[in-house]
């Protein structure tokens, strides 16, 4: 529901900013985690693509082309190379590069929203309503984009746990305040 057109008291705006700050932090953590995971996968694919021919070349330079080890090395490296090719093809079809770039963009955007809502809630500037409306419009646009990225229920629980841990608040379901990122058995702040 859009709050831009509704009249709200400064106290209500500050309270809503605190809620938006909480959710922006959690959403940042979802996309930060996605970006880190995709970066790791992309790094391994690149590493395998570079190390495979380098390793064969290093064996040939060290032991020569007549070495009895070379056929074994070529077989093992060939299998690794095939795995790397399959992973590379999968990463292209799955659009890992696009997903990585989007995750970075969303992480940055949600961090900016977190900072804006935190500033508004902490400082309640004279033009609070104007800045709030601008932040709400930006938040709605970011939320609309993020919804197209298929955020799972597990990711939502992860985001909730991360935000509860950061803000040192208890979960509304299990009443426990998370102190680490390790998932619990709770359906509100765990099971991810």
JSON list of C-alpha atoms in Angstrom, two decimals:
[
{"chain": "A", "resi": 1, "resn": "UNK", "atom": "CA", "xyz": [0.00, 0.00, 0.00]},
{"chain": "A", "resi": 2, "resn": "UNK", "atom": "CA", "xyz": [1.35, 3.37, -0.94]},
{"chain": "A", "resi": 3, "resn": "UNK", "atom": "CA", "xyz": [1.57, 5.90, 1.88]},
{"chain": "A", "resi": 4, "resn": "UNK", "atom": "CA", "xyz": [2.56, 8.83, -0.31]},
{"chain": "A", "resi": 5, "resn": "UNK", "atom": "CA", "xyz": [-0.93, 10.26, -0.71]},
{"chain": "A", "resi": 6, "resn": "UNK", "atom": "CA", "xyz": [-2.01, 9.76, 2.92]},
{"chain": "A", "resi": 7, "resn": "UNK", "atom": "CA", "xyz": [-1.66, 12.40, 5.61]},
{"chain": "A", "resi": 8, "resn": "UNK", "atom": "CA", "xyz": [0.58, 11.10, 8.37]},
{"chain": "A", "resi": 9, "resn": "UNK", "atom": "CA", "xyz": [1.80, 12.71, 11.57]},
{"chain": "A", "resi": 10, "resn": "UNK", "atom": "CA", "xyz": [5.57, 13.11, 12.03]},
{"chain": "A", "resi": 11, "resn": "UNK", "atom": "CA", "xyz": [5.48, 10.34, 14.67]},
{"chain": "A", "resi": 12, "resn": "UNK", "atom": "CA", "xyz": [3.76, 7.98, 12.23]},
{"chain": "A", "resi": 13, "resn": "UNK", "atom": "CA", "xyz": [6.31, 8.86, 9.54]},
{"chain": "A", "resi": 14, "resn": "UNK", "atom": "CA", "xyz": [9.21, 8.17, 11.90]},
{"chain": "A", "resi": 15, "resn": "UNK", "atom": "CA", "xyz": [7.65, 4.84, 12.91]},
{"chain": "A", "resi": 16, "resn": "UNK", "atom": "CA", "xyz": [7.14, 3.87, 9.26]},
{"chain": "A", "resi": 17, "resn": "UNK", "atom": "CA", "xyz": [10.73, 4.91, 8.48]},
{"chain": "A", "resi": 18, "resn": "UNK", "atom": "CA", "xyz": [11.96, 2.53, 11.20]},
{"chain": "A", "resi": 19, "resn": "UNK", "atom": "CA", "xyz": [10.01, -0.32, 9.59]},
{"chain": "A", "resi": 20, "resn": "UNK", "atom": "CA", "xyz": [11.25, 0.52, 6.09]},
{"chain": "A", "resi": 21, "resn": "UNK", "atom": "CA", "xyz": [14.81, 0.79, 7.44]},
{"chain": "A", "resi": 22, "resn": "UNK", "atom": "CA", "xyz": [14.47, -2.74, 8.91]},
{"chain": "A", "resi": 23, "resn": "UNK", "atom": "CA", "xyz": [13.18, -4.23, 5.63]},
{"chain": "A", "resi": 24, "resn": "UNK", "atom": "CA", "xyz": [15.71, -2.39, 3.47]},
{"chain": "A", "resi": 25, "resn": "UNK", "atom": "CA", "xyz": [18.50, -3.83, 5.62]},
{"chain": "A", "resi": 26, "resn": "UNK", "atom": "CA", "xyz": [17.09, -7.36, 5.25]},
{"chain": "A", "resi": 27, "resn": "UNK", "atom": "CA", "xyz": [16.66, -7.00, 1.50]},
{"chain": "A", "resi": 28, "resn": "UNK", "atom": "CA", "xyz": [20.22, -5.69, 1.21]},
{"chain": "A", "resi": 29, "resn": "UNK", "atom": "CA", "xyz": [21.39, -8.89, 2.97]},
{"chain": "A", "resi": 30, "resn": "UNK", "atom": "CA", "xyz": [19.47, -11.11, 0.51]},
{"chain": "A", "resi": 31, "resn": "UNK", "atom": "CA", "xyz": [21.08, -9.52, -2.52]},
{"chain": "A", "resi": 32, "resn": "UNK", "atom": "CA", "xyz": [24.48, -9.21, -0.87]},
{"chain": "A", "resi": 33, "resn": "UNK", "atom": "CA", "xyz": [24.41, -12.96, -0.19]},
{"chain": "A", "resi": 34, "resn": "UNK", "atom": "CA", "xyz": [23.35, -13.67, -3.78]},
{"chain": "A", "resi": 35, "resn": "UNK", "atom": "CA", "xyz": [26.14, -11.49, -5.15]},
{"chain": "A", "resi": 36, "resn": "UNK", "atom": "CA", "xyz": [28.76, -13.19, -2.98]},
{"chain": "A", "resi": 37, "resn": "UNK", "atom": "CA", "xyz": [27.60, -16.65, -4.03]},
{"chain": "A", "resi": 38, "resn": "UNK", "atom": "CA", "xyz": [27.52, -15.77, -7.73]},
{"chain": "A", "resi": 39, "resn": "UNK", "atom": "CA", "xyz": [30.94, -14.10, -7.49]},
{"chain": "A", "resi": 40, "resn": "UNK", "atom": "CA", "xyz": [32.37, -17.28, -5.98]},
{"chain": "A", "resi": 41, "resn": "UNK", "atom": "CA", "xyz": [30.88, -19.43, -8.77]},
{"chain": "A", "resi": 42, "resn": "UNK", "atom": "CA", "xyz": [32.12, -17.06, -11.46]},
{"chain": "A", "resi": 43, "resn": "UNK", "atom": "CA", "xyz": [35.60, -17.00, -9.91]},
{"chain": "A", "resi": 44, "resn": "UNK", "atom": "CA", "xyz": [35.81, -20.80, -9.92]},
{"chain": "A", "resi": 45, "resn": "UNK", "atom": "CA", "xyz": [34.70, -21.05, -13.55]},
{"chain": "A", "resi": 46, "resn": "UNK", "atom": "CA", "xyz": [37.29, -18.47, -14.57]},
{"chain": "A", "resi": 47, "resn": "UNK", "atom": "CA", "xyz": [39.99, -20.16, -12.49]},
{"chain": "A", "resi": 48, "resn": "UNK", "atom": "CA", "xyz": [39.27, -23.56, -14.03]},
{"chain": "A", "resi": 49, "resn": "UNK", "atom": "CA", "xyz": [39.29, -22.05, -17.51]},
{"chain": "A", "resi": 50, "resn": "UNK", "atom": "CA", "xyz": [42.74, -20.54, -16.92]},
{"chain": "A", "resi": 51, "resn": "UNK", "atom": "CA", "xyz": [44.43, -23.21, -14.82]},
{"chain": "A", "resi": 52, "resn": "UNK", "atom": "CA", "xyz": [43.54, -26.15, -17.07]},
{"chain": "A", "resi": 53, "resn": "UNK", "atom": "CA", "xyz": [45.67, -25.19, -20.10]},
{"chain": "A", "resi": 54, "resn": "UNK", "atom": "CA", "xyz": [48.34, -23.67, -17.85]},
{"chain": "A", "resi": 55, "resn": "UNK", "atom": "CA", "xyz": [48.70, -26.94, -15.95]},
{"chain": "A", "resi": 56, "resn": "UNK", "atom": "CA", "xyz": [49.09, -29.00, -19.14]},
{"chain": "A", "resi": 57, "resn": "UNK", "atom": "CA", "xyz": [51.59, -26.48, -20.48]},
{"chain": "A", "resi": 58, "resn": "UNK", "atom": "CA", "xyz": [53.51, -26.57, -17.18]},
{"chain": "A", "resi": 59, "resn": "UNK", "atom": "CA", "xyz": [53.69, -30.39, -17.29]},
{"chain": "A", "resi": 60, "resn": "UNK", "atom": "CA", "xyz": [54.91, -30.36, -20.90]},
{"chain": "A", "resi": 61, "resn": "UNK", "atom": "CA", "xyz": [57.52, -27.70, -20.14]},
{"chain": "A", "resi": 62, "resn": "UNK", "atom": "CA", "xyz": [58.69, -29.54, -17.02]},
{"chain": "A", "resi": 63, "resn": "UNK", "atom": "CA", "xyz": [58.66, -33.16, -18.25]},
{"chain": "A", "resi": 64, "resn": "UNK", "atom": "CA", "xyz": [58.52, -32.89, -22.05]},
{"chain": "A", "resi": 65, "resn": "UNK", "atom": "CA", "xyz": [56.05, -34.29, -24.55]},
{"chain": "A", "resi": 66, "resn": "UNK", "atom": "CA", "xyz": [57.40, -37.82, -24.20]},
{"chain": "A", "resi": 67, "resn": "UNK", "atom": "CA", "xyz": [56.66, -38.03, -20.46]},
{"chain": "A", "resi": 68, "resn": "UNK", "atom": "CA", "xyz": [54.69, -41.07, -19.30]},
{"chain": "A", "resi": 69, "resn": "UNK", "atom": "CA", "xyz": [52.73, -38.78, -16.97]},
{"chain": "A", "resi": 70, "resn": "UNK", "atom": "CA", "xyz": [51.41, -36.60, -19.80]},
{"chain": "A", "resi": 71, "resn": "UNK", "atom": "CA", "xyz": [48.59, -38.92, -20.99]},
{"chain": "A", "resi": 72, "resn": "UNK", "atom": "CA", "xyz": [47.27, -39.14, -17.41]},
{"chain": "A", "resi": 73, "resn": "UNK", "atom": "CA", "xyz": [47.53, -35.41, -16.95]},
{"chain": "A", "resi": 74, "resn": "UNK", "atom": "CA", "xyz": [45.74, -34.75, -20.23]},
{"chain": "A", "resi": 75, "resn": "UNK", "atom": "CA", "xyz": [42.97, -37.19, -19.24]},
{"chain": "A", "resi": 76, "resn": "UNK", "atom": "CA", "xyz": [42.43, -35.60, -15.81]},
{"chain": "A", "resi": 77, "resn": "UNK", "atom": "CA", "xyz": [42.71, -32.04, -17.12]},
{"chain": "A", "resi": 78, "resn": "UNK", "atom": "CA", "xyz": [40.43, -32.94, -20.02]},
{"chain": "A", "resi": 79, "resn": "UNK", "atom": "CA", "xyz": [37.73, -34.09, -17.61]},
{"chain": "A", "resi": 80, "resn": "UNK", "atom": "CA", "xyz": [38.17, -30.92, -15.54]},
{"chain": "A", "resi": 81, "resn": "UNK", "atom": "CA", "xyz": [37.99, -28.90, -18.75]},
{"chain": "A", "resi": 82, "resn": "UNK", "atom": "CA", "xyz": [34.73, -30.59, -19.73]},
{"chain": "A", "resi": 83, "resn": "UNK", "atom": "CA", "xyz": [33.28, -29.80, -16.31]},
{"chain": "A", "resi": 84, "resn": "UNK", "atom": "CA", "xyz": [34.39, -26.19, -16.72]},
{"chain": "A", "resi": 85, "resn": "UNK", "atom": "CA", "xyz": [32.79, -25.99, -20.18]},
{"chain": "A", "resi": 86, "resn": "UNK", "atom": "CA", "xyz": [29.49, -27.39, -18.86]},
{"chain": "A", "resi": 87, "resn": "UNK", "atom": "CA", "xyz": [29.54, -24.94, -15.93]},
{"chain": "A", "resi": 88, "resn": "UNK", "atom": "CA", "xyz": [30.37, -22.06, -18.27]},
{"chain": "A", "resi": 89, "resn": "UNK", "atom": "CA", "xyz": [27.49, -22.97, -20.58]},
{"chain": "A", "resi": 90, "resn": "UNK", "atom": "CA", "xyz": [25.15, -23.28, -17.58]},
{"chain": "A", "resi": 91, "resn": "UNK", "atom": "CA", "xyz": [26.27, -19.90, -16.24]},
{"chain": "A", "resi": 92, "resn": "UNK", "atom": "CA", "xyz": [25.52, -18.27, -19.59]},
{"chain": "A", "resi": 93, "resn": "UNK", "atom": "CA", "xyz": [22.10, -19.92, -19.91]},
{"chain": "A", "resi": 94, "resn": "UNK", "atom": "CA", "xyz": [21.29, -19.10, -16.27]},
{"chain": "A", "resi": 95, "resn": "UNK", "atom": "CA", "xyz": [22.50, -15.51, -16.82]},
{"chain": "A", "resi": 96, "resn": "UNK", "atom": "CA", "xyz": [24.81, -15.48, -13.80]},
{"chain": "A", "resi": 97, "resn": "UNK", "atom": "CA", "xyz": [26.49, -12.28, -14.99]},
{"chain": "A", "resi": 98, "resn": "UNK", "atom": "CA", "xyz": [23.15, -10.43, -15.19]},
{"chain": "A", "resi": 99, "resn": "UNK", "atom": "CA", "xyz": [22.01, -11.83, -11.86]},
{"chain": "A", "resi": 100, "resn": "UNK", "atom": "CA", "xyz": [25.31, -10.83, -10.27]},
{"chain": "A", "resi": 101, "resn": "UNK", "atom": "CA", "xyz": [25.06, -7.27, -11.58]},
{"chain": "A", "resi": 102, "resn": "UNK", "atom": "CA", "xyz": [21.44, -7.01, -10.46]},
{"chain": "A", "resi": 103, "resn": "UNK", "atom": "CA", "xyz": [22.30, -8.34, -6.99]},
{"chain": "A", "resi": 104, "resn": "UNK", "atom": "CA", "xyz": [25.04, -5.71, -6.64]},
{"chain": "A", "resi": 105, "resn": "UNK", "atom": "CA", "xyz": [22.70, -2.96, -7.83]},
{"chain": "A", "resi": 106, "resn": "UNK", "atom": "CA", "xyz": [19.92, -4.04, -5.47]},
{"chain": "A", "resi": 107, "resn": "UNK", "atom": "CA", "xyz": [22.31, -4.38, -2.54]},
{"chain": "A", "resi": 108, "resn": "UNK", "atom": "CA", "xyz": [23.53, -0.83, -3.15]},
{"chain": "A", "resi": 109, "resn": "UNK", "atom": "CA", "xyz": [20.00, 0.49, -3.69]},
{"chain": "A", "resi": 110, "resn": "UNK", "atom": "CA", "xyz": [18.67, -1.11, -0.53]},
{"chain": "A", "resi": 111, "resn": "UNK", "atom": "CA", "xyz": [21.67, 0.16, 1.43]},
{"chain": "A", "resi": 112, "resn": "UNK", "atom": "CA", "xyz": [20.85, 3.66, 0.19]},
{"chain": "A", "resi": 113, "resn": "UNK", "atom": "CA", "xyz": [17.21, 3.22, 1.23]},
{"chain": "A", "resi": 114, "resn": "UNK", "atom": "CA", "xyz": [18.28, 1.89, 4.62]},
{"chain": "A", "resi": 115, "resn": "UNK", "atom": "CA", "xyz": [20.48, 4.96, 5.12]},
{"chain": "A", "resi": 116, "resn": "UNK", "atom": "CA", "xyz": [17.74, 7.37, 4.00]},
{"chain": "A", "resi": 117, "resn": "UNK", "atom": "CA", "xyz": [15.06, 5.88, 6.22]},
{"chain": "A", "resi": 118, "resn": "UNK", "atom": "CA", "xyz": [17.48, 5.70, 9.16]},
{"chain": "A", "resi": 119, "resn": "UNK", "atom": "CA", "xyz": [18.41, 9.36, 8.67]},
{"chain": "A", "resi": 120, "resn": "UNK", "atom": "CA", "xyz": [14.76, 10.40, 8.53]},
{"chain": "A", "resi": 121, "resn": "UNK", "atom": "CA", "xyz": [13.86, 8.38, 11.64]},
{"chain": "A", "resi": 122, "resn": "UNK", "atom": "CA", "xyz": [16.90, 9.54, 13.62]},
{"chain": "A", "resi": 123, "resn": "UNK", "atom": "CA", "xyz": [16.75, 13.22, 12.68]},
{"chain": "A", "resi": 124, "resn": "UNK", "atom": "CA", "xyz": [13.15, 14.06, 11.69]},
{"chain": "A", "resi": 125, "resn": "UNK", "atom": "CA", "xyz": [14.29, 17.04, 9.57]},
{"chain": "A", "resi": 126, "resn": "UNK", "atom": "CA", "xyz": [12.07, 20.07, 9.02]},
{"chain": "A", "resi": 127, "resn": "UNK", "atom": "CA", "xyz": [11.09, 18.79, 5.55]},
{"chain": "A", "resi": 128, "resn": "UNK", "atom": "CA", "xyz": [10.43, 15.27, 6.89]},
{"chain": "A", "resi": 129, "resn": "UNK", "atom": "CA", "xyz": [7.25, 14.77, 4.89]},
{"chain": "A", "resi": 130, "resn": "UNK", "atom": "CA", "xyz": [8.85, 15.81, 1.58]},
{"chain": "A", "resi": 131, "resn": "UNK", "atom": "CA", "xyz": [11.94, 13.62, 2.09]},
{"chain": "A", "resi": 132, "resn": "UNK", "atom": "CA", "xyz": [9.72, 10.76, 3.29]},
{"chain": "A", "resi": 133, "resn": "UNK", "atom": "CA", "xyz": [7.57, 10.92, 0.16]},
{"chain": "A", "resi": 134, "resn": "UNK", "atom": "CA", "xyz": [10.68, 10.86, -2.04]},
{"chain": "A", "resi": 135, "resn": "UNK", "atom": "CA", "xyz": [12.10, 7.91, -0.10]},
{"chain": "A", "resi": 136, "resn": "UNK", "atom": "CA", "xyz": [8.77, 6.05, -0.32]},
{"chain": "A", "resi": 137, "resn": "UNK", "atom": "CA", "xyz": [8.63, 6.51, -4.11]},
{"chain": "A", "resi": 138, "resn": "UNK", "atom": "CA", "xyz": [12.18, 5.21, -4.44]},
{"chain": "A", "resi": 139, "resn": "UNK", "atom": "CA", "xyz": [11.42, 2.32, -2.08]},
{"chain": "A", "resi": 140, "resn": "UNK", "atom": "CA", "xyz": [8.35, 1.33, -4.09]},
{"chain": "A", "resi": 141, "resn": "UNK", "atom": "CA", "xyz": [10.34, 1.37, -7.34]},
{"chain": "A", "resi": 142, "resn": "UNK", "atom": "CA", "xyz": [13.13, -0.72, -5.79]},
{"chain": "A", "resi": 143, "resn": "UNK", "atom": "CA", "xyz": [10.64, -3.15, -4.27]},
{"chain": "A", "resi": 144, "resn": "UNK", "atom": "CA", "xyz": [8.89, -3.55, -7.64]},
{"chain": "A", "resi": 145, "resn": "UNK", "atom": "CA", "xyz": [12.21, -4.41, -9.30]},
{"chain": "A", "resi": 146, "resn": "UNK", "atom": "CA", "xyz": [13.29, -6.76, -6.51]},
{"chain": "A", "resi": 147, "resn": "UNK", "atom": "CA", "xyz": [10.01, -8.68, -6.62]},
{"chain": "A", "resi": 148, "resn": "UNK", "atom": "CA", "xyz": [10.88, -9.70, -10.19]},
{"chain": "A", "resi": 149, "resn": "UNK", "atom": "CA", "xyz": [13.99, -11.49, -8.91]},
{"chain": "A", "resi": 150, "resn": "UNK", "atom": "CA", "xyz": [12.15, -14.43, -7.35]},
{"chain": "A", "resi": 151, "resn": "UNK", "atom": "CA", "xyz": [12.93, -13.91, -3.67]},
{"chain": "A", "resi": 152, "resn": "UNK", "atom": "CA", "xyz": [12.21, -17.22, -1.96]},
{"chain": "A", "resi": 153, "resn": "UNK", "atom": "CA", "xyz": [10.57, -17.81, 1.41]},
{"chain": "A", "resi": 154, "resn": "UNK", "atom": "CA", "xyz": [13.92, -19.09, 2.70]},
{"chain": "A", "resi": 155, "resn": "UNK", "atom": "CA", "xyz": [15.59, -15.85, 1.63]},
{"chain": "A", "resi": 156, "resn": "UNK", "atom": "CA", "xyz": [12.86, -13.85, 3.37]},
{"chain": "A", "resi": 157, "resn": "UNK", "atom": "CA", "xyz": [13.47, -15.79, 6.60]},
{"chain": "A", "resi": 158, "resn": "UNK", "atom": "CA", "xyz": [17.22, -15.22, 6.17]},
{"chain": "A", "resi": 159, "resn": "UNK", "atom": "CA", "xyz": [16.62, -11.48, 5.72]},
{"chain": "A", "resi": 160, "resn": "UNK", "atom": "CA", "xyz": [14.38, -11.38, 8.77]},
{"chain": "A", "resi": 161, "resn": "UNK", "atom": "CA", "xyz": [16.99, -13.17, 10.89]},
{"chain": "A", "resi": 162, "resn": "UNK", "atom": "CA", "xyz": [19.77, -10.86, 9.69]},
{"chain": "A", "resi": 163, "resn": "UNK", "atom": "CA", "xyz": [17.70, -7.76, 10.45]},
{"chain": "A", "resi": 164, "resn": "UNK", "atom": "CA", "xyz": [16.58, -9.10, 13.84]},
{"chain": "A", "resi": 165, "resn": "UNK", "atom": "CA", "xyz": [20.21, -9.88, 14.67]},
{"chain": "A", "resi": 166, "resn": "UNK", "atom": "CA", "xyz": [21.39, -6.44, 13.54]},
{"chain": "A", "resi": 167, "resn": "UNK", "atom": "CA", "xyz": [18.68, -4.58, 15.44]},
{"chain": "A", "resi": 168, "resn": "UNK", "atom": "CA", "xyz": [18.83, -6.96, 18.44]},
{"chain": "A", "resi": 169, "resn": "UNK", "atom": "CA", "xyz": [15.10, -7.62, 18.31]},
{"chain": "A", "resi": 170, "resn": "UNK", "atom": "CA", "xyz": [13.24, -10.82, 19.17]},
{"chain": "A", "resi": 171, "resn": "UNK", "atom": "CA", "xyz": [11.50, -12.84, 16.50]},
{"chain": "A", "resi": 172, "resn": "UNK", "atom": "CA", "xyz": [7.71, -12.42, 16.54]},
{"chain": "A", "resi": 173, "resn": "UNK", "atom": "CA", "xyz": [7.24, -16.20, 16.28]},
{"chain": "A", "resi": 174, "resn": "UNK", "atom": "CA", "xyz": [9.87, -17.80, 18.56]},
{"chain": "A", "resi": 175, "resn": "UNK", "atom": "CA", "xyz": [10.56, -14.71, 20.75]},
{"chain": "A", "resi": 176, "resn": "UNK", "atom": "CA", "xyz": [14.32, -15.35, 20.51]},
{"chain": "A", "resi": 177, "resn": "UNK", "atom": "CA", "xyz": [16.72, -12.56, 19.60]},
{"chain": "A", "resi": 178, "resn": "UNK", "atom": "CA", "xyz": [19.18, -13.99, 17.04]},
{"chain": "A", "resi": 179, "resn": "UNK", "atom": "CA", "xyz": [22.85, -13.53, 17.88]},
{"chain": "A", "resi": 180, "resn": "UNK", "atom": "CA", "xyz": [24.30, -15.22, 14.78]},
{"chain": "A", "resi": 181, "resn": "UNK", "atom": "CA", "xyz": [23.41, -16.05, 11.20]},
{"chain": "A", "resi": 182, "resn": "UNK", "atom": "CA", "xyz": [23.04, -19.78, 11.82]},
{"chain": "A", "resi": 183, "resn": "UNK", "atom": "CA", "xyz": [19.45, -20.80, 10.98]},
{"chain": "A", "resi": 184, "resn": "UNK", "atom": "CA", "xyz": [17.21, -22.01, 13.77]},
{"chain": "A", "resi": 185, "resn": "UNK", "atom": "CA", "xyz": [14.14, -24.24, 13.43]},
{"chain": "A", "resi": 186, "resn": "UNK", "atom": "CA", "xyz": [11.82, -21.20, 13.57]},
{"chain": "A", "resi": 187, "resn": "UNK", "atom": "CA", "xyz": [9.59, -20.44, 10.57]},
{"chain": "A", "resi": 188, "resn": "UNK", "atom": "CA", "xyz": [10.06, -16.71, 11.18]},
{"chain": "A", "resi": 189, "resn": "UNK", "atom": "CA", "xyz": [13.83, -16.38, 11.55]},
{"chain": "A", "resi": 190, "resn": "UNK", "atom": "CA", "xyz": [15.20, -19.81, 10.60]},
{"chain": "A", "resi": 191, "resn": "UNK", "atom": "CA", "xyz": [14.70, -22.78, 8.30]},
{"chain": "A", "resi": 192, "resn": "UNK", "atom": "CA", "xyz": [16.72, -21.28, 5.46]}
]
